[in-house]
Amino acid sequence: MPDSLPATSPTSPTSRVTRAVQFRSSLDRPLFDEVAGFVGAMDKLKIRGGTRLAGEITVSGAKNAALPILAASLLTADEFIVDNVPQLQDVATALKLLKLMGVSVERDGATVRLKADALTKTEAPYELVKTMRASILVLGPLMARTGSARVSLPGGCAIGARPVDQHIKGLEALGATVRIENGFVVAEAKRLRGARIATDMVTVTGTENLMMAAVLADGETILENAAREPEVVDLAAALNAMGARIRGAGTDCIAIEGVERLHGARHRVMADRIETGTFLSAVVAAGGHAALRGAAAGTLHAVLDKLREAGAQIDAQNGALRIRMDSRPRAVSLRTAPYPDFPTDMQAQFMALNCVADGVGAITETIFENRFMHVHELQRLGANITIDGNTATVRGVGKLAGAPVMATDLRASASLVVAALAAEGETTVDRIYHLDRGYEAMEKKLAALGADVQRIK
Ligand code: UD1
């Protein structure tokens, strides 16, 4: 973000960071969010790898915190201001959805001003929900504020079935009647009433939806088996700033005392821990050193532990995470699980670094059933990976070799970028609209680290 950038001159090594910010400003044109559905649809990323990375970048606001926090604007008629909102395709989709419901949205760089004083519609159409599953996050706040919502079912997605049964079960416990009609979740209630809800599994957006539904309910709600992700904590902080009474966010038991109304507030979105982890993995795979300004090291313990195990030197100082990698990485084994354990959203990037590591690493995915789609593409670069059920065994090879590959989902795309940076020669990553959904100006940030990377329109 401009206010957290170092002072820099055009000739200093950090001037590339400045260019990254200029790029972002160029996207701040009016109607960005209207046309965002088309931006980058056919773009590719050309990466010439095999060189060490060196430089510094600023971490963006977290996509997975910004999305629920923007949805929380539906809970009040007053102005709600959100800072540090990343410029992403998914954010553009979220803002488009809110506008469609009558929320007035003004965007000025990383700050978004929202005012939901005249809601005109309580429906989330299939066309938007199918492009972003997190659109389901309007369900809870709409029910809390208006007592009615019609939200398209997200359907399957590339990384698995991902049902929303827990969101529905929780709303029913809060007194809503919910039916599935023509592919929509249709929910109604006079006023939700507090309840004790235990979800069958830990669900991040499920916890967030039910927390937002409960803030205006009559009485107290207890969410058991709640997700402990830092993004849930950030949302709770935003809601409390609006006058909600939420305790226990960050633990597996969250208590929400319903209030009559919420008021306006201003909230700054936390740093993106997955973006941070992705750039750190890139440095470990390709070698070199980097400083990541604004990173929240406290949200990344499991990832940092594994990067250190791979041989990286990491320290957090003066608001920056610094990483140095001077040797070939050592292979690491890991198992994904809800926070505070290793995040599924970092699994693919670690698979990529294991591909060039010394030794054999076993990666077990326990959250999503179909999250190994990057394996075939990594194999095109020369990786040695075998899959047995939900475990991928990666035997590190000395060198990967560049090749054309195709992105299949957001984090799979990130893993291809990490692998491409470590590979000798040129890799072209096709379908990077997946990347644009969740990484702000990724190629500009990579360029700031000295990578040879180019977006091809
Ligand atoms: C969120 C994140 C996503 C991350 C995931 C797991 C956002 C916008 N997205 O997704 O980046 O990969 O957490 O950390 O924050 N499940 C059900 N029924 C439900 C809800 C979930 O069966 O009603 C299952 C899912 O299919 C999955 C598991 O529970 O197997 C966890 O999913 P969940 O935590 O809900 O993921 P999201 O919130 O969609």
mmCIF file of C-alpha atoms in Angstrom, residues 19-287:
data_model
loop_
_atom_site.group_PDB
_atom_site.id
_atom_site.type_symbol
_atom_site.label_atom_id
_atom_site.label_comp_id
_atom_site.label_asym_id
_atom_site.label_seq_id
_atom_site.Cartn_x
_atom_site.Cartn_y
_atom_site.Cartn_z
ATOM 1 C CA ARG A 19 6.072 0.608 -10.367
ATOM 2 C CA ALA A 20 3.893 -2.129 -8.893
ATOM 3 C CA VAL A 21 1.853 0.520 -7.140
ATOM 4 C CA GLN A 22 1.560 2.588 -10.300
ATOM 5 C CA PHE A 23 0.179 -0.474 -12.045
ATOM 6 C CA ARG A 24 -2.454 -0.778 -9.385
ATOM 7 C CA SER A 25 -3.461 2.832 -9.757
ATOM 8 C CA SER A 26 -3.959 2.261 -13.459
ATOM 9 C CA LEU A 27 -6.604 -0.297 -12.538
ATOM 10 C CA ASP A 28 -8.378 2.259 -10.373
ATOM 11 C CA ARG A 29 -10.238 3.561 -13.350
ATOM 12 C CA PRO A 30 -13.997 4.037 -13.120
ATOM 13 C CA LEU A 31 -16.056 0.981 -13.839
ATOM 14 C CA PHE A 32 -13.142 -1.335 -13.144
ATOM 15 C CA ASP A 33 -15.495 -3.589 -11.298
ATOM 16 C CA GLU A 34 -18.014 -3.509 -14.140
ATOM 17 C CA VAL A 35 -15.559 -4.746 -16.706
ATOM 18 C CA ALA A 36 -13.437 -6.864 -14.394
ATOM 19 C CA GLY A 37 -15.175 -9.990 -15.603
ATOM 20 C CA PHE A 38 -13.383 -9.553 -18.906
ATOM 21 C CA VAL A 39 -10.010 -8.270 -17.772
ATOM 22 C CA GLY A 40 -7.299 -10.850 -18.187
ATOM 23 C CA ALA A 41 -9.634 -13.547 -19.471
ATOM 24 C CA MET A 42 -7.202 -14.705 -22.139
ATOM 25 C CA ASP A 43 -3.925 -13.572 -20.608
ATOM 26 C CA LYS A 44 -0.904 -15.779 -20.121
ATOM 27 C CA LEU A 45 2.178 -15.395 -17.991
ATOM 28 C CA LYS A 46 5.569 -15.994 -19.563
ATOM 29 C CA ILE A 47 8.251 -16.773 -17.004
ATOM 30 C CA ARG A 48 11.928 -17.381 -17.653
ATOM 31 C CA GLY A 49 13.094 -19.178 -14.532
ATOM 32 C CA GLY A 50 16.269 -20.479 -13.027
ATOM 33 C CA THR A 51 17.511 -17.224 -11.529
ATOM 34 C CA ARG A 52 17.641 -16.244 -7.883
ATOM 35 C CA LEU A 53 15.095 -13.748 -6.580
ATOM 36 C CA ALA A 54 16.073 -10.578 -4.711
ATOM 37 C CA GLY A 55 14.106 -7.518 -3.677
ATOM 38 C CA GLU A 56 11.204 -6.297 -1.597
ATOM 39 C CA ILE A 57 7.461 -6.083 -2.031
ATOM 40 C CA THR A 58 4.439 -5.014 -0.024
ATOM 41 C CA VAL A 59 1.872 -7.629 0.924
ATOM 42 C CA SER A 60 -1.722 -6.823 -0.100
ATOM 43 C CA GLY A 61 -4.871 -7.015 1.994
ATOM 44 C CA ALA A 62 -6.249 -10.524 2.424
ATOM 45 C CA LYS A 63 -8.777 -11.670 -0.158
ATOM 46 C CA ASN A 64 -10.396 -14.101 2.262
ATOM 47 C CA ALA A 65 -10.826 -11.406 4.902
ATOM 48 C CA ALA A 66 -11.944 -8.688 2.474
ATOM 49 C CA LEU A 67 -14.772 -10.794 1.003
ATOM 50 C CA PRO A 68 -16.714 -11.432 4.250
ATOM 51 C CA ILE A 69 -15.951 -7.922 5.522
ATOM 52 C CA LEU A 70 -17.384 -6.335 2.368
ATOM 53 C CA ALA A 71 -20.470 -8.549 2.767
ATOM 54 C CA ALA A 72 -20.835 -7.213 6.328
ATOM 55 C CA SER A 73 -21.730 -3.828 4.821
ATOM 56 C CA LEU A 74 -25.221 -5.300 4.290
ATOM 57 C CA LEU A 75 -25.709 -5.279 8.065
ATOM 58 C CA THR A 76 -25.990 -1.518 8.525
ATOM 59 C CA ALA A 77 -27.650 1.455 6.838
ATOM 60 C CA ASP A 78 -24.704 3.636 7.872
ATOM 61 C CA GLU A 79 -21.500 4.151 5.933
ATOM 62 C CA PHE A 80 -18.954 1.364 6.316
ATOM 63 C CA ILE A 81 -15.401 2.111 5.181
ATOM 64 C CA VAL A 82 -12.954 -0.667 4.442
ATOM 65 C CA ASP A 83 -9.234 0.019 3.940
ATOM 66 C CA ASN A 84 -6.511 -2.191 2.492
ATOM 67 C CA VAL A 85 -8.919 -3.896 0.083
ATOM 68 C CA PRO A 86 -6.899 -5.731 -2.571
ATOM 69 C CA GLN A 87 -7.522 -5.052 -6.258
ATOM 70 C CA LEU A 88 -8.678 -8.492 -7.329
ATOM 71 C CA GLN A 89 -11.178 -10.113 -9.608
ATOM 72 C CA ASP A 90 -12.979 -11.699 -6.625
ATOM 73 C CA VAL A 91 -13.275 -8.319 -4.914
ATOM 74 C CA ALA A 92 -14.691 -6.841 -8.137
ATOM 75 C CA THR A 93 -17.257 -9.654 -8.212
ATOM 76 C CA ALA A 94 -18.182 -9.041 -4.567
ATOM 77 C CA LEU A 95 -18.651 -5.302 -5.172
ATOM 78 C CA LYS A 96 -20.723 -5.985 -8.264
ATOM 79 C CA LEU A 97 -22.966 -8.277 -6.229
ATOM 80 C CA LEU A 98 -23.394 -5.678 -3.474
ATOM 81 C CA LYS A 99 -24.230 -2.970 -6.027
ATOM 82 C CA LEU A 100 -26.816 -5.237 -7.566
ATOM 83 C CA MET A 101 -28.518 -5.343 -4.155
ATOM 84 C CA GLY A 102 -28.621 -1.563 -3.918
ATOM 85 C CA VAL A 103 -25.484 -0.954 -1.852
ATOM 86 C CA SER A 104 -23.715 2.213 -2.940
ATOM 87 C CA VAL A 105 -20.038 1.471 -3.508
ATOM 88 C CA GLU A 106 -17.235 3.972 -3.949
ATOM 89 C CA ARG A 107 -13.723 2.765 -4.492
ATOM 90 C CA ASP A 108 -10.641 4.918 -4.142
ATOM 91 C CA GLY A 109 -7.535 2.771 -4.455
ATOM 92 C CA ALA A 110 -7.469 0.347 -1.562
ATOM 93 C CA THR A 111 -10.338 2.082 0.272
ATOM 94 C CA VAL A 112 -13.945 1.117 -0.357
ATOM 95 C CA ARG A 113 -16.892 3.096 1.036
ATOM 96 C CA LEU A 114 -20.134 1.176 1.236
ATOM 97 C CA LYS A 115 -23.616 2.287 2.208
ATOM 98 C CA ALA A 116 -26.505 -0.150 2.324
ATOM 99 C CA ASP A 117 -29.229 2.354 3.273
ATOM 100 C CA ALA A 118 -31.573 1.413 0.452
ATOM 101 C CA LEU A 119 -31.390 -2.287 -0.303
ATOM 102 C CA THR A 120 -33.411 -3.003 -3.429
ATOM 103 C CA LYS A 121 -32.816 -6.700 -3.869
ATOM 104 C CA THR A 122 -31.936 -9.640 -1.644
ATOM 105 C CA GLU A 123 -30.904 -12.013 -4.389
ATOM 106 C CA ALA A 124 -27.480 -13.304 -5.487
ATOM 107 C CA PRO A 125 -27.825 -14.528 -9.089
ATOM 108 C CA TYR A 126 -26.226 -17.670 -10.486
ATOM 109 C CA GLU A 127 -24.123 -15.674 -12.976
ATOM 110 C CA LEU A 128 -22.127 -14.111 -10.143
ATOM 111 C CA VAL A 129 -22.166 -16.973 -7.642
ATOM 112 C CA LYS A 130 -20.828 -19.417 -10.228
ATOM 113 C CA THR A 131 -17.766 -17.201 -10.786
ATOM 114 C CA MET A 132 -17.132 -16.830 -7.047
ATOM 115 C CA ARG A 133 -18.290 -19.328 -4.501
ATOM 116 C CA ALA A 134 -17.694 -16.860 -1.652
ATOM 117 C CA SER A 135 -20.819 -14.986 -2.881
ATOM 118 C CA ILE A 136 -22.618 -17.275 -0.412
ATOM 119 C CA LEU A 137 -21.310 -14.837 2.239
ATOM 120 C CA VAL A 138 -24.243 -12.490 1.578
ATOM 121 C CA LEU A 139 -26.679 -15.115 2.901
ATOM 122 C CA GLY A 140 -26.023 -14.526 6.621
ATOM 123 C CA PRO A 141 -26.053 -10.699 6.564
ATOM 124 C CA LEU A 142 -29.131 -10.543 4.322
ATOM 125 C CA MET A 143 -31.029 -12.793 6.712
ATOM 126 C CA ALA A 144 -29.944 -10.734 9.692
ATOM 127 C CA ARG A 145 -30.859 -7.396 8.168
ATOM 128 C CA THR A 146 -33.931 -8.174 6.022
ATOM 129 C CA GLY A 147 -35.137 -11.630 7.062
ATOM 130 C CA SER A 148 -35.113 -12.846 3.492
ATOM 131 C CA ALA A 149 -32.499 -14.032 1.009
ATOM 132 C CA ARG A 150 -32.361 -15.843 -2.284
ATOM 133 C CA VAL A 151 -28.822 -16.963 -3.075
ATOM 134 C CA SER A 152 -27.868 -19.241 -5.931
ATOM 135 C CA LEU A 153 -26.294 -22.537 -4.906
ATOM 136 C CA PRO A 154 -22.608 -22.400 -5.806
ATOM 137 C CA GLY A 155 -22.572 -25.896 -7.298
ATOM 138 C CA GLY A 156 -19.390 -27.904 -7.704
ATOM 139 C CA CYS A 157 -16.062 -26.314 -8.364
ATOM 140 C CA ALA A 158 -12.706 -27.445 -9.643
ATOM 141 C CA ILE A 159 -11.391 -28.459 -6.229
ATOM 142 C CA GLY A 160 -14.373 -30.488 -5.102
ATOM 143 C CA ALA A 161 -18.084 -30.580 -4.338
ATOM 144 C CA ARG A 162 -17.947 -27.934 -1.563
ATOM 145 C CA PRO A 163 -21.546 -28.058 -0.326
ATOM 146 C CA VAL A 164 -23.164 -25.348 1.829
ATOM 147 C CA ASP A 165 -25.270 -27.656 4.000
ATOM 148 C CA GLN A 166 -23.650 -26.355 7.205
ATOM 149 C CA HIS A 167 -24.552 -22.750 6.361
ATOM 150 C CA ILE A 168 -28.166 -23.872 5.864
ATOM 151 C CA LYS A 169 -28.272 -26.047 8.970
ATOM 152 C CA GLY A 170 -26.974 -23.138 11.047
ATOM 153 C CA LEU A 171 -29.527 -20.694 9.667
ATOM 154 C CA GLU A 172 -32.313 -23.166 10.422
ATOM 155 C CA ALA A 173 -31.040 -23.427 13.984
ATOM 156 C CA LEU A 174 -31.351 -19.623 14.157
ATOM 157 C CA GLY A 175 -35.042 -19.987 13.248
ATOM 158 C CA ALA A 176 -34.999 -19.457 9.480
ATOM 159 C CA THR A 177 -37.027 -21.569 7.110
ATOM 160 C CA VAL A 178 -34.800 -22.606 4.254
ATOM 161 C CA ARG A 179 -35.713 -24.366 1.027
ATOM 162 C CA ILE A 180 -33.879 -25.148 -2.175
ATOM 163 C CA GLU A 181 -35.834 -23.851 -5.140
ATOM 164 C CA ASN A 182 -34.681 -23.799 -8.778
ATOM 165 C CA GLY A 183 -31.033 -23.922 -7.778
ATOM 166 C CA PHE A 184 -31.382 -21.194 -5.146
ATOM 167 C CA VAL A 185 -31.181 -21.260 -1.376
ATOM 168 C CA VAL A 186 -34.337 -19.409 -0.349
ATOM 169 C CA ALA A 187 -34.361 -18.387 3.312
ATOM 170 C CA GLU A 188 -36.912 -16.499 5.385
ATOM 171 C CA ALA A 189 -37.351 -15.496 9.007
ATOM 172 C CA LYS A 190 -39.086 -12.739 10.953
ATOM 173 C CA ARG A 191 -36.160 -12.141 13.274
ATOM 174 C CA LEU A 192 -33.459 -14.707 13.800
ATOM 175 C CA ARG A 193 -33.097 -15.916 17.382
ATOM 176 C CA GLY A 194 -29.893 -16.963 19.087
ATOM 177 C CA ALA A 195 -29.054 -20.661 19.257
ATOM 178 C CA ARG A 196 -26.257 -23.105 19.991
ATOM 179 C CA ILE A 197 -24.833 -24.393 16.707
ATOM 180 C CA ALA A 198 -22.190 -27.079 16.252
ATOM 181 C CA THR A 199 -21.119 -27.524 12.638
ATOM 182 C CA ASP A 200 -20.246 -31.072 11.520
ATOM 183 C CA MET A 201 -16.857 -29.935 10.251
ATOM 184 C CA VAL A 202 -14.780 -26.782 10.529
ATOM 185 C CA THR A 203 -15.985 -24.421 7.818
ATOM 186 C CA VAL A 204 -14.491 -20.973 7.306
ATOM 187 C CA THR A 205 -17.201 -19.212 5.304
ATOM 188 C CA GLY A 206 -19.807 -21.223 7.237
ATOM 189 C CA THR A 207 -18.521 -19.753 10.514
ATOM 190 C CA GLU A 208 -18.419 -16.276 8.955
ATOM 191 C CA ASN A 209 -21.938 -16.518 7.525
ATOM 192 C CA LEU A 210 -23.419 -17.711 10.810
ATOM 193 C CA MET A 211 -21.510 -15.076 12.790
ATOM 194 C CA MET A 212 -22.970 -12.367 10.527
ATOM 195 C CA ALA A 213 -26.450 -13.892 10.759
ATOM 196 C CA ALA A 214 -26.270 -13.958 14.564
ATOM 197 C CA VAL A 215 -25.107 -10.382 15.225
ATOM 198 C CA LEU A 216 -28.634 -8.948 14.891
ATOM 199 C CA ALA A 217 -30.462 -12.002 16.276
ATOM 200 C CA ASP A 218 -32.612 -12.005 19.370
ATOM 201 C CA GLY A 219 -30.427 -13.413 22.173
ATOM 202 C CA GLU A 220 -27.107 -15.222 22.295
ATOM 203 C CA THR A 221 -25.636 -17.585 19.718
ATOM 204 C CA ILE A 222 -22.846 -20.029 20.471
ATOM 205 C CA LEU A 223 -20.897 -21.356 17.481
ATOM 206 C CA GLU A 224 -19.108 -24.588 18.393
ATOM 207 C CA ASN A 225 -16.434 -26.189 16.214
ATOM 208 C CA ALA A 226 -15.934 -22.705 14.760
ATOM 209 C CA ALA A 227 -13.146 -21.998 12.288
ATOM 210 C CA ARG A 228 -10.165 -20.324 14.002
ATOM 211 C CA GLU A 229 -8.714 -18.768 10.846
ATOM 212 C CA PRO A 230 -7.277 -15.230 11.236
ATOM 213 C CA GLU A 231 -9.792 -14.060 8.612
ATOM 214 C CA VAL A 232 -12.628 -15.033 11.005
ATOM 215 C CA VAL A 233 -10.920 -12.938 13.690
ATOM 216 C CA ASP A 234 -10.603 -10.007 11.284
ATOM 217 C CA LEU A 235 -14.289 -10.208 10.377
ATOM 218 C CA ALA A 236 -15.242 -10.335 14.078
ATOM 219 C CA ALA A 237 -13.131 -7.210 14.677
ATOM 220 C CA ALA A 238 -14.911 -5.396 11.838
ATOM 221 C CA LEU A 239 -18.325 -6.453 13.167
ATOM 222 C CA ASN A 240 -17.430 -5.401 16.714
ATOM 223 C CA ALA A 241 -16.334 -2.014 15.354
ATOM 224 C CA MET A 242 -19.882 -1.766 13.950
ATOM 225 C CA GLY A 243 -21.318 -2.418 17.414
ATOM 226 C CA ALA A 244 -21.620 -6.208 17.400
ATOM 227 C CA ARG A 245 -20.890 -8.200 20.560
ATOM 228 C CA ILE A 246 -18.686 -11.116 19.556
ATOM 229 C CA ARG A 247 -16.321 -12.946 21.887
ATOM 230 C CA GLY A 248 -14.024 -15.891 21.292
ATOM 231 C CA ALA A 249 -13.190 -15.370 17.601
ATOM 232 C CA GLY A 250 -9.933 -17.214 16.999
ATOM 233 C CA THR A 251 -11.025 -20.090 19.265
ATOM 234 C CA ASP A 252 -13.319 -22.958 18.334
ATOM 235 C CA CYS A 253 -16.184 -21.498 20.384
ATOM 236 C CA ILE A 254 -17.561 -18.094 19.431
ATOM 237 C CA ALA A 255 -20.267 -16.323 21.464
ATOM 238 C CA ILE A 256 -22.394 -13.680 19.762
ATOM 239 C CA GLU A 257 -24.822 -11.580 21.738
ATOM 240 C CA GLY A 258 -27.397 -10.179 19.326
ATOM 241 C CA VAL A 259 -27.899 -6.398 19.220
ATOM 242 C CA GLU A 260 -30.771 -4.299 17.807
ATOM 243 C CA ARG A 261 -28.714 -2.537 15.158
ATOM 244 C CA LEU A 262 -25.201 -2.029 13.874
ATOM 245 C CA HIS A 263 -23.690 1.339 13.029
ATOM 246 C CA GLY A 264 -21.075 2.626 10.600
ATOM 247 C CA ALA A 265 -17.386 1.925 11.137
ATOM 248 C CA ARG A 266 -13.996 1.925 9.484
ATOM 249 C CA HIS A 267 -11.858 -1.203 9.291
ATOM 250 C CA ARG A 268 -8.499 -2.095 7.775
ATOM 251 C CA VAL A 269 -8.267 -5.569 6.231
ATOM 252 C CA MET A 270 -5.455 -7.804 7.541
ATOM 253 C CA ALA A 271 -2.467 -8.745 5.392
ATOM 254 C CA ASP A 272 -2.881 -11.688 3.046
ATOM 255 C CA ARG A 273 -1.149 -14.667 4.651
ATOM 256 C CA ILE A 274 -1.566 -16.854 1.571
ATOM 257 C CA GLU A 275 -0.086 -14.250 -0.765
ATOM 258 C CA THR A 276 2.781 -13.891 1.738
ATOM 259 C CA GLY A 277 3.306 -17.649 1.889
ATOM 260 C CA THR A 278 3.242 -17.908 -1.897
ATOM 261 C CA PHE A 279 6.050 -15.363 -2.357
ATOM 262 C CA LEU A 280 8.047 -16.973 0.458
ATOM 263 C CA SER A 281 7.728 -20.377 -1.269
ATOM 264 C CA ALA A 282 8.871 -18.808 -4.519
ATOM 265 C CA VAL A 283 12.056 -17.560 -2.844
ATOM 266 C CA VAL A 284 12.680 -20.974 -1.287
ATOM 267 C CA ALA A 285 12.163 -22.770 -4.620
ATOM 268 C CA ALA A 286 14.207 -20.340 -6.736
ATOM 269 C CA GLY A 287 16.740 -19.262 -4.090
#
